[in-house]
CSV table of C-alpha atoms in Angstrom, one decimal:
chain,number,residue,atom,x,y,z
B,1,UNK,CA,-10.5,-0.6,9.5
B,2,UNK,CA,-11.6,-0.2,5.9
B,3,UNK,CA,-8.9,0.4,3.3
B,4,UNK,CA,-11.0,1.9,0.6
B,5,UNK,CA,-12.8,5.3,0.2
B,6,UNK,CA,-16.6,5.6,0.1
B,7,UNK,CA,-18.4,8.6,-1.4
B,8,UNK,CA,-20.4,10.8,0.8
B,9,UNK,CA,-20.7,14.4,-0.5
B,10,UNK,CA,-20.9,13.2,-4.1
B,11,UNK,CA,-21.8,9.7,-5.3
B,12,UNK,CA,-22.9,8.4,-1.9
B,13,UNK,CA,-21.7,4.8,-1.2
B,14,UNK,CA,-19.6,4.8,-4.3
B,15,UNK,CA,-16.5,2.8,-3.5
B,16,UNK,CA,-13.1,3.8,-4.8
B,17,UNK,CA,-10.3,1.4,-4.1
B,18,UNK,CA,-7.7,4.0,-3.2
B,19,UNK,CA,-6.8,4.8,0.4
B,20,UNK,CA,-4.0,6.8,2.2
B,21,UNK,CA,-2.8,5.7,5.6
B,22,UNK,CA,0.1,6.3,8.1
B,23,UNK,CA,-1.0,3.3,10.2
B,24,UNK,CA,1.4,0.3,10.0
B,25,UNK,CA,-1.6,-2.1,10.1
B,26,UNK,CA,-2.2,-1.1,6.5
B,27,UNK,CA,0.9,-3.0,5.5
B,28,UNK,CA,-1.1,-6.3,6.1
B,29,UNK,CA,-3.7,-5.5,3.4
B,30,UNK,CA,-3.5,-7.7,0.3
B,31,UNK,CA,-3.3,-5.0,-2.4
B,32,UNK,CA,-0.8,-2.8,-4.2
B,33,UNK,CA,0.9,-0.4,-1.9
B,34,UNK,CA,3.2,2.6,-2.5
B,35,UNK,CA,5.1,3.1,0.8
B,36,UNK,CA,6.9,6.4,1.0
B,37,UNK,CA,9.8,6.6,3.5
B,38,UNK,CA,10.5,10.3,3.9
B,39,UNK,CA,13.8,10.2,5.8
B,40,UNK,CA,15.8,8.5,8.6
B,41,UNK,CA,17.2,5.0,8.9
B,42,UNK,CA,14.8,2.0,8.6
B,43,UNK,CA,15.4,-1.8,8.9
B,44,UNK,CA,12.8,-3.6,6.8
B,45,UNK,CA,11.9,-7.1,5.7
B,46,UNK,CA,10.2,-7.8,2.3
B,47,UNK,CA,9.2,-11.4,2.1
B,48,UNK,CA,12.4,-13.2,3.2
B,49,UNK,CA,14.9,-10.5,2.5
B,50,UNK,CA,16.1,-7.8,4.9
B,51,UNK,CA,17.4,-4.4,4.0
B,52,UNK,CA,18.7,-1.2,5.8
B,53,UNK,CA,17.5,2.0,4.1
B,54,UNK,CA,18.9,5.4,4.6
B,55,UNK,CA,17.1,8.5,3.4
B,56,UNK,CA,14.1,8.8,1.1
B,57,UNK,CA,12.8,5.6,-0.5
B,58,UNK,CA,9.7,4.2,-2.1
B,59,UNK,CA,8.7,0.6,-1.7
B,60,UNK,CA,6.5,-0.9,-4.4
B,61,UNK,CA,4.6,-3.8,-2.8
B,62,UNK,CA,2.2,-6.1,-4.6
B,63,UNK,CA,-0.8,-8.1,-3.2
B,64,UNK,CA,1.3,-11.2,-2.5
B,65,UNK,CA,4.3,-9.4,-0.9
B,66,UNK,CA,4.8,-9.2,2.9
B,67,UNK,CA,6.6,-6.2,4.3
B,68,UNK,CA,7.6,-5.4,7.9
B,69,UNK,CA,9.4,-2.6,9.5
B,70,UNK,CA,11.8,-4.3,12.0
B,71,UNK,CA,13.3,-1.0,13.3
B,72,UNK,CA,12.5,2.5,12.4
B,73,UNK,CA,13.6,5.6,14.3
B,74,UNK,CA,12.2,9.1,13.5
B,75,UNK,CA,11.0,7.7,10.1
B,76,UNK,CA,8.0,9.3,8.5
B,77,UNK,CA,6.0,6.7,6.5
B,78,UNK,CA,3.0,7.2,4.2
B,79,UNK,CA,1.1,4.3,2.6
B,80,UNK,CA,-1.1,4.5,-0.5
B,81,UNK,CA,-3.2,1.4,-1.0
B,82,UNK,CA,-4.9,0.6,-4.4
B,83,UNK,CA,-5.5,-2.0,-7.0
B,84,UNK,CA,-5.0,-2.0,-10.8
B,85,UNK,CA,-8.7,-1.3,-11.4
B,86,UNK,CA,-8.3,2.0,-9.5
B,87,UNK,CA,-6.3,3.2,-12.6
B,88,UNK,CA,-8.1,1.3,-15.3
B,89,UNK,CA,-11.3,-0.7,-14.8
B,90,UNK,CA,-10.2,-3.3,-17.4
B,91,UNK,CA,-7.1,-4.3,-15.4
B,92,UNK,CA,-6.7,-6.8,-12.5
B,93,UNK,CA,-3.7,-8.4,-10.8
B,94,UNK,CA,-3.6,-11.3,-13.3
B,95,UNK,CA,-3.6,-9.1,-16.4
B,96,UNK,CA,-0.9,-6.9,-14.9
B,97,UNK,CA,1.4,-9.9,-14.3
B,98,UNK,CA,0.9,-12.1,-17.3
B,99,UNK,CA,-0.1,-10.1,-20.3
B,100,UNK,CA,2.5,-8.9,-22.9
B,101,UNK,CA,2.5,-6.7,-26.0
B,102,UNK,CA,0.9,-9.6,-28.0
B,103,UNK,CA,-2.0,-10.0,-25.6
B,104,UNK,CA,-5.5,-9.2,-26.7
B,105,UNK,CA,-5.7,-5.8,-25.0
B,106,UNK,CA,-5.6,-2.3,-26.4
B,107,UNK,CA,-2.4,-0.2,-26.7
B,108,UNK,CA,-3.8,2.2,-24.2
B,109,UNK,CA,-4.4,-0.5,-21.6
B,110,UNK,CA,-0.9,-1.9,-22.2
B,111,UNK,CA,0.5,1.5,-21.5
B,112,UNK,CA,-1.3,1.6,-18.2
B,113,UNK,CA,0.1,-1.8,-17.3
B,114,UNK,CA,3.6,-0.3,-17.7
B,115,UNK,CA,2.9,1.8,-14.7
B,116,UNK,CA,2.8,-1.3,-12.5
B,117,UNK,CA,6.2,-2.7,-13.6
B,118,UNK,CA,7.7,-2.5,-10.1
B,119,UNK,CA,4.7,-4.4,-8.6
B,120,UNK,CA,4.9,-7.5,-10.8
B,121,UNK,CA,5.4,-10.9,-9.1
B,122,UNK,CA,8.4,-11.9,-11.1
B,123,UNK,CA,10.7,-9.0,-10.5
B,124,UNK,CA,13.7,-9.1,-8.1
B,125,UNK,CA,12.8,-7.9,-4.6
B,126,UNK,CA,15.6,-5.3,-4.7
B,127,UNK,CA,13.8,-3.8,-7.8
B,128,UNK,CA,10.8,-3.0,-5.5
B,129,UNK,CA,12.9,-0.6,-3.5
B,130,UNK,CA,13.5,2.7,-5.2
B,131,UNK,CA,15.9,5.2,-3.7
B,132,UNK,CA,14.7,8.7,-4.6
B,133,UNK,CA,16.3,12.1,-4.3
B,134,UNK,CA,14.9,14.9,-2.0
B,135,UNK,CA,13.2,16.7,-4.9
B,136,UNK,CA,11.4,13.5,-6.0
B,137,UNK,CA,10.5,12.8,-2.4
B,138,UNK,CA,9.0,16.2,-2.0
B,139,UNK,CA,6.9,15.7,-5.1
B,140,UNK,CA,5.7,12.3,-3.9
B,141,UNK,CA,4.7,13.9,-0.5
B,142,UNK,CA,2.7,16.6,-2.4
B,143,UNK,CA,0.9,14.0,-4.5
B,144,UNK,CA,0.0,11.9,-1.4
B,145,UNK,CA,-1.3,15.0,0.4
B,146,UNK,CA,-3.3,16.1,-2.6
B,147,UNK,CA,-4.7,12.6,-3.0
B,148,UNK,CA,-5.6,12.3,0.6
B,149,UNK,CA,-7.4,15.7,0.5
B,150,UNK,CA,-9.5,14.5,-2.4
B,151,UNK,CA,-10.4,11.3,-0.6
B,152,UNK,CA,-11.1,12.8,2.8
B,153,UNK,CA,-13.0,16.0,1.8
B,154,UNK,CA,-14.6,15.1,-1.6
B,155,UNK,CA,-15.3,18.8,-2.2
B,156,UNK,CA,-16.3,18.6,-5.9
B,157,UNK,CA,-18.0,16.0,-8.2
B,158,UNK,CA,-14.5,15.4,-9.7
B,159,UNK,CA,-12.9,14.0,-6.6
B,160,UNK,CA,-12.8,10.4,-8.1
B,161,UNK,CA,-11.0,11.4,-11.3
B,162,UNK,CA,-8.7,13.8,-9.5
B,163,UNK,CA,-7.8,11.0,-7.0
B,164,UNK,CA,-7.0,8.7,-10.0
B,165,UNK,CA,-4.9,11.5,-11.6
B,166,UNK,CA,-2.7,12.0,-8.5
B,167,UNK,CA,-2.2,8.2,-8.2
B,168,UNK,CA,-1.2,8.0,-11.8
B,169,UNK,CA,1.2,10.9,-11.5
B,170,UNK,CA,2.9,9.0,-8.7
B,171,UNK,CA,3.0,5.8,-10.7
B,172,UNK,CA,4.4,7.5,-13.7
B,173,UNK,CA,7.2,9.2,-11.7
B,174,UNK,CA,8.1,5.8,-10.1
B,175,UNK,CA,8.0,4.0,-13.5
B,176,UNK,CA,10.6,6.5,-14.8
B,177,UNK,CA,12.8,7.2,-11.8
B,178,UNK,CA,15.8,9.5,-11.8
B,179,UNK,CA,18.9,7.2,-11.8
B,180,UNK,CA,20.9,7.4,-8.6
B,181,UNK,CA,24.2,5.5,-8.2
B,182,UNK,CA,24.5,6.0,-4.4
B,183,UNK,CA,23.7,2.4,-3.7
B,184,UNK,CA,25.2,2.6,-0.2
B,185,UNK,CA,21.8,4.0,1.0
B,186,UNK,CA,20.2,0.6,0.3
B,187,UNK,CA,22.0,-2.4,1.8
B,188,UNK,CA,20.7,-5.9,1.7
B,189,UNK,CA,21.2,-7.8,4.9
B,190,UNK,CA,22.5,-11.3,4.7
B,191,UNK,CA,20.9,-14.0,6.9
B,192,UNK,CA,24.5,-14.7,8.2
B,193,UNK,CA,24.9,-11.2,9.6
B,194,UNK,CA,25.1,-11.0,13.4
B,195,UNK,CA,23.2,-8.4,15.4
B,196,UNK,CA,26.4,-6.6,16.0
B,197,UNK,CA,27.1,-6.3,12.2
B,198,UNK,CA,23.5,-5.0,11.6
B,199,UNK,CA,23.8,-2.5,14.4
B,200,UNK,CA,27.2,-1.2,13.1
B,201,UNK,CA,25.9,-0.9,9.6
B,202,UNK,CA,22.9,1.0,10.8
B,203,UNK,CA,25.1,3.3,12.8
B,204,UNK,CA,27.5,3.9,9.9
B,205,UNK,CA,24.5,4.8,7.7
B,206,UNK,CA,23.5,7.6,10.0
B,207,UNK,CA,27.1,8.8,10.9
B,208,UNK,CA,28.9,8.6,7.5
B,209,UNK,CA,29.9,12.3,7.8
B,210,UNK,CA,31.7,11.8,11.1
B,211,UNK,CA,35.3,10.8,11.7
B,212,UNK,CA,35.2,7.2,12.9
B,213,UNK,CA,37.7,4.5,13.7
B,214,UNK,CA,37.6,0.8,14.6
B,215,UNK,CA,38.6,1.7,18.2
B,216,UNK,CA,35.9,4.2,18.6
B,217,UNK,CA,33.3,1.9,17.1
B,218,UNK,CA,34.4,-0.9,19.5
B,219,UNK,CA,33.8,1.4,22.5
B,220,UNK,CA,30.4,2.5,21.2
B,221,UNK,CA,29.2,-1.1,20.8
B,222,UNK,CA,30.9,-2.4,24.0
B,223,UNK,CA,33.2,-4.9,22.2
B,224,UNK,CA,36.9,-5.0,21.4
B,225,UNK,CA,38.6,-4.0,18.2
B,226,UNK,CA,39.5,-7.6,17.2
B,227,UNK,CA,35.9,-8.8,17.5
B,228,UNK,CA,34.7,-5.9,15.5
B,229,UNK,CA,37.2,-6.4,12.7
B,230,UNK,CA,36.4,-10.1,12.5
B,231,UNK,CA,32.8,-9.2,11.9
B,232,UNK,CA,33.8,-7.4,8.7
């Protein structure tokens, strides 16, 4: 499967390194990826760290990262694949990671590099995970749909620049996210956690609005109250 877009209606055989997919096999591609999780509970692994996510999130994955969905139930996922030159032909992975304000590049190019701040190699893994509100999630869905329509149908000679514009709109919104203090929706999983602990955390994420007790949780997970409490 090719993870780029080739022109057909206009600019035959022109290759634009932007592609939209819902296929999990796209996660294995070595490029930048915007992964939009629309809703639900997902248990993911980025490099060597595991997380449980609840609700809308964006994952900003670079060409060296590995990402795997360990568990996902009723989770809608869209993946936008691209590279820095898709936005600015002067940029590549190395420039985006190692240049600074004093580098020999133009101010405009440096501003474009800012859009990739969540994709840099040296940032903390947790910084690649952006919790977003429902309104921002709806906007991202619209950007992805509009981008995909440009790539799939290529109805005008402007499909390439419009595709770049939708990608840049997404990157700009992610580079300047709305602050959200509800950190309970993103939980990092310690390697020391047992399967029972992970299962309970996942259940609590999806049932936080219900009345729960240790005794009830023990029955749900076929254990006893003492064992459950010792886990936490």
